[in-house]
Amino acid sequence: MKSYRTFKTALRGLGRNVMRAALTTLGIVIGVAAVIAMMEIGNGSSIAIQRTIASMGANNLLIMPGTAASGGVSFGAGSVMTLTPHDAEAIAKECSAVGNVAPVVRARTQVVYGNRNWVPMYIYGTTPSFLDVRDWTDLDDGEPFTERDVRNSSKVCLIGQTLVRELFGGESPIGQEIRLQNVAFKVIGVLQSKGANMMGMDQDDIVLAPWTTIKYRVSGSSLANVNQSAASAQNATVVNSLNQIYPNSQRDLYPVPSTTEQADTPQPVRFANVDQILAAARTSSQIPNAIQDITALLRERHHIRPGESDDFSIRDMTEMTKAMSSTTALMTTLLLIVAMISLVVGGVGIMNIMLVSVTERTREIGLRMSVGAEPADILRQFLAEAVVLCLIGGAVGILLGRGCSYLVTLWLRWPTAASVTAIVAAVAVSAGVGIVFGYYPAWKASRLDPIEALRYE
């Protein structure tokens, strides 16, 4: 009941001069509104930055096969066939920190269209989920291939903007046929331009096709077992030979392990391996959890006992992740500094007006003390007035800040994102500012001598 009476008395005191109370809260209103608007604009900008960097592969994890060795000689990364498409499916189903997964089979050969040819930097056999992993779902033209195309080894493909420029000029490639190792692929889609990555590699110089088609019709074996430069030279000599009626008749349907691989890791003949698996963590903060989940799952699937070394390796895009984290941290720090300045200015205004109010109400304070009010009661009354002013200003500031962020989105087309944390923090900070900046005037009022206060003119 004492707290209720204290706040009731505080509201009655503030109601005596509504205009002054409104002007007093103006600093808090502006400060809180600025905090809410800046936090929401900052969150929207941060999300936009994260999407941009994620499209460059910041959230991606590259899972590579292990390394074979014989007689103390290592054959390098990916020299054993340990990863399968089923591993990718298991990661997608059982690893909660992983958003999308795509197996990848690589190839290196010429692409021929009419009298033009080009050797793409990337020829990837994969699944439709590769576009989700690389945030490439919005095509420039056409449509992506489907899981049915993967199951049927369909001869369809997507190409990047570099191939469109080099092979087709101003002509539309949709529906046209290009040849890879004398295998005709129908172009059903064109990828949007991504430009160069952080290492300067052209991401648009790419061909995407079902991994079954690339593996069994084009490459015929894993690139891990082939000298790529030698394979490229050999392909250059046979790519234009049209005297083979059935160009795939000389190829094995399934990869044949080398002698070293058979000795080190014997596998069934129908073993379908992939060169790598590309996974995307749901968020950058979940990358460590994703690595841990994938490692535990693959060790279990590959029957690796405790103490044994893994037959795979996982690489994350540390450089891009650090860049994104530092950018987000810098933006958050700048917003907090501006918010603190705004709230401090509002708090100083509260303190100033409360000191004036104490001076004006000196006789009232003396009268209250003379009829039995304790100094603690006077302290609570003026402190309650300061807190009520700040809470009212905070509530109005929240509404004004939300309205400002909506107008920014509506007129300027800037991205914004509502922040519940910012709203809760604004209410807490408003009450805190009232307590901190209202305490001294309240304490000063409680220390007045009743006799001197009653004599005050």
Coordinates of C-alpha atoms in Angstrom, one line a residue:
M1 CA 0.0 0.0 0.0
K2 CA 2.9 2.4 0.7
S3 CA 4.3 1.9 -2.8
Y4 CA 0.8 2.4 -4.3
R5 CA 0.3 5.6 -2.3
T6 CA 3.8 6.8 -3.3
F7 CA 3.2 6.4 -7.1
K8 CA -0.3 7.9 -6.7
T9 CA 1.3 11.0 -5.0
A10 CA 4.0 11.1 -7.7
L11 CA 1.4 11.1 -10.5
R12 CA -0.6 13.8 -8.7
G13 CA 2.6 15.9 -8.4
L14 CA 3.4 15.5 -12.1
G15 CA -0.2 16.3 -13.1
R16 CA 0.1 19.8 -11.6
N17 CA 2.3 20.9 -14.6
V18 CA 1.6 18.6 -17.5
M19 CA 3.4 20.7 -20.1
R20 CA 6.6 20.8 -18.1
A21 CA 6.4 17.0 -17.5
A22 CA 5.9 16.4 -21.2
L23 CA 8.9 18.6 -22.1
T24 CA 10.9 16.8 -19.5
T25 CA 10.2 13.4 -21.0
L26 CA 11.0 14.7 -24.5
G27 CA 14.7 13.9 -24.1
I28 CA 13.9 10.3 -23.1
V29 CA 11.4 10.0 -25.9
I30 CA 13.9 11.1 -28.5
G31 CA 16.7 8.9 -26.9
V32 CA 14.6 5.8 -26.8
A33 CA 13.1 6.3 -30.2
A34 CA 16.6 6.8 -31.6
V35 CA 17.8 3.6 -29.9
I36 CA 14.8 1.5 -31.2
A37 CA 15.1 2.9 -34.8
M38 CA 18.9 2.5 -35.0
M39 CA 18.8 -1.0 -33.5
E40 CA 16.1 -2.1 -36.0
I41 CA 17.9 -0.5 -38.9
G42 CA 21.1 -2.0 -37.7
N43 CA 19.6 -5.5 -37.3
G44 CA 18.2 -5.3 -40.8
S45 CA 21.6 -4.1 -42.2
S46 CA 23.4 -6.9 -40.3
I47 CA 21.0 -9.5 -41.7
A48 CA 21.6 -8.1 -45.2
I49 CA 25.3 -8.2 -44.7
Q50 CA 25.1 -11.8 -43.3
R51 CA 23.1 -12.8 -46.4
T52 CA 25.6 -11.2 -48.7
I53 CA 28.6 -12.8 -47.1
A54 CA 26.8 -16.1 -46.7
S55 CA 26.2 -16.1 -50.5
M56 CA 30.0 -16.0 -50.8
G57 CA 30.2 -19.2 -48.8
A58 CA 30.9 -17.9 -45.3
N59 CA 28.6 -20.5 -43.7
N60 CA 29.9 -23.3 -45.9
L61 CA 31.7 -26.4 -44.7
L62 CA 33.8 -28.4 -47.2
I63 CA 34.1 -32.1 -46.3
M64 CA 37.0 -33.8 -48.1
P65 CA 38.0 -37.5 -48.3
G66 CA 41.0 -38.7 -46.4
T67 CA 44.6 -39.2 -47.4
A68 CA 46.1 -42.5 -48.5
A69 CA 49.7 -43.4 -47.7
S70 CA 52.0 -46.2 -48.6
G71 CA 55.5 -46.8 -47.4
G72 CA 55.6 -43.5 -45.6
V73 CA 54.6 -41.7 -48.8
S74 CA 51.4 -39.6 -48.6
F75 CA 49.2 -39.4 -51.8
G76 CA 47.6 -36.1 -50.7
A77 CA 44.1 -35.0 -49.7
G78 CA 41.3 -36.9 -51.3
S79 CA 43.4 -39.8 -52.4
V80 CA 41.0 -42.4 -50.9
M81 CA 37.3 -43.0 -51.7
T82 CA 35.5 -42.6 -48.4
L83 CA 32.6 -40.2 -49.0
T84 CA 29.4 -41.2 -50.6
P85 CA 26.1 -39.6 -51.5
H86 CA 24.5 -41.5 -48.6
D87 CA 26.9 -39.7 -46.2
A88 CA 25.4 -36.4 -47.5
E89 CA 21.9 -37.6 -47.0
A90 CA 22.7 -38.7 -43.5
I91 CA 24.2 -35.3 -42.6
A92 CA 21.1 -33.5 -43.9
K93 CA 18.8 -35.7 -41.8
E94 CA 20.7 -36.1 -38.6
C95 CA 22.8 -32.9 -38.1
S96 CA 20.5 -30.2 -36.7
A97 CA 23.1 -27.4 -37.1
V98 CA 23.4 -28.1 -40.8
G99 CA 20.9 -26.4 -43.1
N100 CA 21.6 -27.9 -46.6
V101 CA 24.0 -30.5 -47.9
A102 CA 25.1 -31.3 -51.5
P103 CA 27.5 -34.0 -52.7
V104 CA 29.9 -32.8 -55.4
V105 CA 31.7 -34.7 -58.2
R106 CA 34.3 -32.6 -60.1
A107 CA 35.4 -32.8 -63.7
R108 CA 37.8 -30.9 -65.9
T109 CA 37.2 -30.9 -69.6
Q110 CA 36.3 -28.7 -72.6
V111 CA 32.7 -27.5 -73.2
V112 CA 31.9 -27.2 -76.9
Y113 CA 29.0 -25.3 -78.5
G114 CA 29.0 -25.1 -82.3
N115 CA 32.4 -23.8 -83.4
R116 CA 33.2 -22.4 -79.9
N117 CA 34.8 -24.1 -76.9
W118 CA 35.7 -23.2 -73.4
V119 CA 37.3 -24.9 -70.4
P120 CA 35.3 -23.9 -67.3
M121 CA 37.0 -23.5 -64.0
Y122 CA 34.3 -25.6 -62.3
I123 CA 32.4 -28.5 -63.7
Y124 CA 30.4 -29.8 -60.7
G125 CA 28.1 -32.8 -60.6
T126 CA 25.8 -32.3 -57.7
T127 CA 22.2 -32.2 -56.5
P128 CA 19.6 -29.4 -56.6
S129 CA 20.4 -28.6 -52.9
F130 CA 23.8 -27.2 -54.1
L131 CA 21.9 -24.0 -55.1
D132 CA 20.5 -23.7 -51.5
V133 CA 24.0 -24.3 -50.0
R134 CA 25.5 -21.5 -52.2
D135 CA 22.5 -19.2 -51.9
W136 CA 22.0 -19.4 -55.7
T137 CA 18.4 -20.4 -55.9
D138 CA 17.3 -17.3 -57.9
L139 CA 18.3 -18.1 -61.5
D140 CA 18.8 -15.5 -64.2
D141 CA 16.8 -17.6 -66.6
G142 CA 15.3 -21.1 -66.9
E143 CA 14.9 -23.6 -64.1
P144 CA 17.1 -25.9 -62.0
F145 CA 17.4 -29.7 -62.5
T146 CA 15.5 -31.9 -60.0
E147 CA 16.2 -35.0 -57.9
R148 CA 14.5 -37.0 -60.6
D149 CA 17.2 -35.8 -63.1
V150 CA 19.8 -37.0 -60.6
R151 CA 18.2 -40.5 -60.3
N152 CA 17.8 -40.8 -64.0
S153 CA 21.3 -39.4 -64.9
S154 CA 19.6 -36.9 -67.1
K155 CA 21.8 -34.9 -69.5
V156 CA 20.8 -31.4 -68.4
C157 CA 22.8 -28.6 -66.9
L158 CA 23.0 -25.1 -65.5
I159 CA 25.7 -22.7 -66.7
G160 CA 27.2 -19.5 -65.3
Q161 CA 27.4 -16.1 -66.9
T162 CA 30.9 -16.6 -68.1
L163 CA 30.0 -19.5 -70.2
V164 CA 27.0 -17.6 -71.6
R165 CA 29.4 -14.8 -72.7
E166 CA 32.1 -17.1 -74.1
L167 CA 30.0 -19.7 -75.8
F168 CA 26.7 -18.0 -76.7
G169 CA 27.5 -14.3 -77.0
G170 CA 24.2 -12.5 -77.1
E171 CA 22.2 -15.7 -77.8
S172 CA 19.9 -17.2 -75.2
P173 CA 21.4 -20.6 -74.1
I174 CA 18.1 -22.0 -72.8
G175 CA 17.2 -25.2 -74.7
Q176 CA 20.6 -25.3 -76.5
E177 CA 23.0 -28.3 -76.3
I178 CA 26.6 -28.2 -75.2
R179 CA 29.0 -31.1 -75.3
L180 CA 31.2 -32.3 -72.5
Q181 CA 33.4 -35.3 -73.6
N182 CA 31.1 -35.7 -76.6
V183 CA 28.1 -36.1 -74.3
A184 CA 25.4 -33.6 -75.2
F185 CA 23.9 -31.7 -72.3
K186 CA 20.8 -29.6 -72.6
V187 CA 21.0 -26.1 -71.0
I188 CA 17.9 -25.7 -68.8
G189 CA 19.0 -22.7 -66.7
V190 CA 21.4 -19.8 -66.3
L191 CA 22.8 -18.9 -62.9
Q192 CA 22.8 -15.3 -61.7
S193 CA 26.2 -13.5 -61.6
K194 CA 28.2 -13.8 -58.4
G195 CA 31.5 -12.3 -59.6
A196 CA 34.9 -13.3 -58.2
N197 CA 35.2 -14.7 -54.7
M198 CA 37.6 -13.5 -52.0
M199 CA 40.5 -15.3 -53.7
G200 CA 39.8 -13.7 -57.1
M201 CA 38.4 -16.9 -58.6
D202 CA 35.5 -16.4 -61.1
Q203 CA 32.5 -18.0 -59.6
D204 CA 30.5 -17.6 -62.8
D205 CA 32.8 -19.9 -64.8
I206 CA 30.8 -23.0 -63.8
V207 CA 28.7 -25.8 -65.1
L208 CA 26.3 -27.6 -62.8
A209 CA 24.7 -31.0 -63.7
P210 CA 23.4 -34.1 -61.9
W211 CA 26.3 -35.8 -60.1
T212 CA 25.3 -39.2 -61.6
T213 CA 25.6 -37.8 -65.1
I214 CA 29.0 -36.2 -64.5
K215 CA 30.4 -39.3 -62.7
Y216 CA 29.1 -42.0 -65.0
R217 CA 29.0 -40.3 -68.4
V218 CA 31.7 -37.6 -68.3
S219 CA 34.5 -38.2 -65.8
G220 CA 34.2 -42.0 -65.5
S221 CA 36.3 -41.9 -62.3
S222 CA 37.0 -39.7 -59.3
L223 CA 39.3 -36.8 -59.9
A224 CA 41.2 -37.8 -56.9
N225 CA 42.7 -40.6 -58.9
V226 CA 43.5 -38.6 -62.0
N227 CA 46.2 -36.1 -62.7
Q228 CA 44.0 -33.2 -63.7
S229 CA 46.4 -31.4 -66.0
A230 CA 47.1 -34.7 -67.8
A231 CA 43.4 -35.4 -68.0
S232 CA 42.8 -32.0 -69.4
A233 CA 45.4 -32.5 -72.1
Q234 CA 44.0 -35.9 -73.0
N235 CA 40.5 -34.5 -73.1
A236 CA 41.7 -31.7 -75.5
T237 CA 42.8 -34.3 -78.0
V238 CA 39.5 -36.3 -78.0
V239 CA 36.8 -33.8 -77.3
N240 CA 36.2 -33.1 -80.9
S241 CA 36.5 -36.6 -82.3
L242 CA 33.1 -37.5 -83.6
N243 CA 34.0 -40.9 -85.1
Q244 CA 32.7 -42.7 -82.0
I245 CA 29.0 -43.5 -82.4
Y246 CA 28.7 -44.4 -78.7
P247 CA 31.3 -42.2 -76.9
N248 CA 30.6 -43.8 -73.5
S249 CA 31.1 -47.3 -74.7
Q250 CA 34.7 -47.3 -73.5
R251 CA 34.0 -46.1 -70.1
D252 CA 33.5 -48.1 -66.9
L253 CA 30.0 -47.6 -65.4
Y254 CA 31.6 -47.5 -61.9
P255 CA 35.0 -46.1 -60.8
V256 CA 37.8 -48.6 -60.6
P257 CA 40.0 -48.1 -57.6
S258 CA 43.8 -47.9 -58.2
T259 CA 46.1 -50.6 -56.9
T260 CA 47.1 -48.4 -53.9
E261 CA 43.5 -47.8 -53.0
Q262 CA 42.6 -51.5 -53.3
A263 CA 45.4 -52.3 -50.9
D264 CA 44.7 -49.6 -48.4
T265 CA 40.9 -49.3 -48.5
P266 CA 39.3 -52.2 -50.4
Q267 CA 35.8 -51.3 -51.6
P268 CA 33.0 -53.1 -53.4
V269 CA 33.0 -52.7 -57.2
R270 CA 29.7 -50.8 -57.2
F271 CA 31.0 -48.2 -54.6
A272 CA 29.7 -44.8 -55.6
N273 CA 32.0 -42.1 -54.1
V274 CA 31.9 -38.4 -54.5
D275 CA 34.9 -36.0 -54.5
Q276 CA 33.6 -33.8 -51.7
I277 CA 30.5 -32.8 -49.7
L278 CA 29.5 -29.2 -49.4
A279 CA 27.4 -28.3 -46.3
A280 CA 26.0 -25.0 -45.1
A281 CA 25.5 -24.3 -41.4
R282 CA 22.2 -22.7 -40.5
T283 CA 24.0 -19.6 -39.1
S284 CA 27.6 -18.6 -38.7
S285 CA 27.4 -19.1 -34.9
Q286 CA 26.4 -22.7 -35.5
I287 CA 29.5 -23.6 -37.5
P288 CA 31.4 -25.2 -34.6
N289 CA 28.3 -27.3 -33.7
A290 CA 27.9 -28.3 -37.3
I291 CA 31.5 -29.5 -37.5
Q292 CA 31.1 -31.4 -34.3
D293 CA 27.9 -33.1 -35.4
I294 CA 29.3 -34.0 -38.9
T295 CA 32.5 -35.4 -37.4
A296 CA 30.6 -37.6 -34.9
L297 CA 28.2 -38.8 -37.6
L298 CA 30.9 -39.7 -40.2
R299 CA 33.0 -41.5 -37.6
E300 CA 30.1 -43.6 -36.7
R301 CA 29.1 -44.3 -40.4
H302 CA 32.7 -45.1 -41.4
H303 CA 33.2 -47.4 -38.3
I304 CA 36.2 -45.4 -37.0
R305 CA 37.1 -46.6 -33.5
P306 CA 38.2 -44.2 -30.8
G307 CA 41.9 -43.3 -31.2
E308 CA 41.9 -43.9 -34.9
S309 CA 42.4 -41.0 -37.3
D310 CA 39.5 -39.8 -39.4
D311 CA 39.3 -40.8 -43.1
F312 CA 37.9 -37.3 -43.9
S313 CA 38.6 -33.7 -43.2
I314 CA 36.3 -30.7 -42.7
R315 CA 37.3 -27.2 -43.7
D316 CA 35.4 -24.0 -42.8
M317 CA 35.6 -20.6 -44.3
T318 CA 37.4 -19.0 -41.4
E319 CA 38.4 -15.8 -43.1
M320 CA 35.0 -14.8 -44.3
T321 CA 33.4 -15.8 -40.9
K322 CA 35.9 -13.5 -39.1
A323 CA 35.1 -10.7 -41.5
M324 CA 31.4 -11.1 -40.9
S325 CA 31.8 -11.2 -37.1
S326 CA 34.0 -8.1 -37.0
T327 CA 31.6 -6.2 -39.2
T328 CA 28.6 -7.1 -37.1
A329 CA 30.5 -6.3 -33.8
L330 CA 31.6 -2.9 -35.1
M331 CA 28.1 -1.9 -36.2
T332 CA 26.6 -3.0 -32.8
T333 CA 29.3 -1.1 -30.9
L334 CA 28.6 2.1 -32.8
L335 CA 24.9 1.8 -32.3
L336 CA 25.4 1.3 -28.5
I337 CA 27.6 4.4 -28.3
V338 CA 25.0 6.6 -30.0
A339 CA 22.3 5.1 -27.8
M340 CA 24.2 5.8 -24.6
I341 CA 24.8 9.4 -25.7
S342 CA 21.1 9.9 -26.4
L343 CA 20.0 8.4 -23.1
V344 CA 22.6 10.4 -21.1
V345 CA 21.3 13.6 -22.6
G346 CA 17.7 12.6 -21.7
G347 CA 18.8 11.7 -18.2
V348 CA 20.5 15.1 -17.7
G349 CA 17.2 16.8 -18.7
I350 CA 15.3 14.7 -16.1
M351 CA 17.8 15.6 -13.4
N352 CA 17.6 19.3 -14.3
I353 CA 13.8 19.5 -14.1
M354 CA 13.7 17.4 -10.9
L355 CA 16.1 19.8 -9.2
V356 CA 13.9 22.7 -10.3
S357 CA 10.8 20.9 -9.0
V358 CA 12.5 20.3 -5.6
T359 CA 13.3 24.0 -5.3
E360 CA 9.7 25.0 -6.3
R361 CA 8.1 22.6 -3.8
T362 CA 10.4 23.3 -0.8
R363 CA 7.4 24.5 1.3
E364 CA 5.4 21.4 0.3
I365 CA 8.3 19.2 1.4
G366 CA 8.6 21.0 4.7
L367 CA 4.8 20.7 5.3
R368 CA 4.9 16.9 4.6
M369 CA 7.8 16.4 7.0
S370 CA 6.1 18.5 9.7
V371 CA 3.1 16.2 9.7
G372 CA 5.1 13.1 10.1
A373 CA 6.7 12.2 6.7
E374 CA 10.1 10.5 7.0
P375 CA 13.0 11.5 4.8
A376 CA 12.7 8.0 3.2
D377 CA 9.1 8.9 2.2
I378 CA 10.2 12.1 0.5
L379 CA 13.1 10.2 -1.3
R380 CA 10.6 7.6 -2.6
Q381 CA 8.2 10.2 -3.8
F382 CA 10.6 12.2 -5.9
L383 CA 12.3 9.0 -7.1
A384 CA 9.0 7.6 -8.2
E385 CA 8.2 10.9 -10.1
A386 CA 11.5 10.5 -12.0
V387 CA 10.9 6.8 -12.8
V388 CA 7.3 7.5 -14.0
L389 CA 8.6 10.3 -16.2
C390 CA 11.2 8.0 -17.8
L391 CA 8.8 5.1 -18.2
I392 CA 6.2 7.3 -19.9
G393 CA 8.9 8.7 -22.1
G394 CA 10.2 5.2 -22.9
A395 CA 6.8 3.9 -23.9
V396 CA 6.2 6.9 -26.2
G397 CA 9.8 6.5 -27.5
I398 CA 9.2 2.8 -28.4
L399 CA 6.1 3.7 -30.4
L400 CA 8.0 6.5 -32.2
G401 CA 11.0 4.4 -32.9
R402 CA 8.9 1.6 -34.4
G403 CA 7.1 4.1 -36.5
C404 CA 10.4 5.7 -37.7
S405 CA 11.8 2.3 -38.7
Y406 CA 8.6 1.5 -40.6
L407 CA 8.8 4.7 -42.5
V408 CA 12.5 4.1 -43.3
T409 CA 11.5 0.7 -44.8
L410 CA 8.5 2.2 -46.6
W411 CA 10.2 5.3 -48.1
L412 CA 14.0 4.5 -48.4
R413 CA 13.6 0.7 -48.9
W414 CA 16.2 0.0 -46.3
P415 CA 16.0 -3.4 -44.6
T416 CA 14.9 -3.3 -41.0
A417 CA 14.2 -6.1 -38.4
A418 CA 12.2 -5.8 -35.3
S419 CA 14.2 -6.3 -32.1
V420 CA 12.4 -7.5 -29.0
T421 CA 15.6 -7.3 -27.1
A422 CA 15.9 -3.6 -28.0
I423 CA 12.4 -2.9 -26.8
V424 CA 12.9 -4.7 -23.5
A425 CA 16.2 -3.0 -23.0
A426 CA 14.7 0.4 -23.7
V427 CA 12.1 -0.1 -20.9
A428 CA 14.8 -1.3 -18.5
V429 CA 17.1 1.6 -19.5
S430 CA 14.3 4.1 -19.1
A431 CA 13.7 3.0 -15.5
G432 CA 17.4 2.9 -14.8
V433 CA 17.9 6.4 -16.1
G434 CA 15.0 7.6 -13.9
I435 CA 16.6 6.0 -10.8
V436 CA 20.2 7.1 -11.6
F437 CA 19.4 10.7 -12.6
G438 CA 16.4 11.1 -10.2
Y439 CA 18.2 9.9 -7.1
Y440 CA 20.2 13.1 -6.4
P441 CA 17.2 15.5 -6.6
A442 CA 15.2 13.1 -4.4
W443 CA 18.0 12.7 -1.9
K444 CA 18.4 16.5 -1.8
A445 CA 14.7 16.9 -1.1
S446 CA 14.8 14.3 1.7
R447 CA 17.7 16.1 3.4
L448 CA 15.8 19.4 3.8
D449 CA 15.2 20.7 7.3
P450 CA 11.5 21.0 7.9
I451 CA 11.8 24.4 9.7
E452 CA 13.9 25.9 7.0
A453 CA 11.7 24.4 4.3
L454 CA 8.5 26.0 5.8
R455 CA 10.3 29.4 5.9
Y456 CA 11.3 29.1 2.3
E457 CA 9.9 31.8 0.0

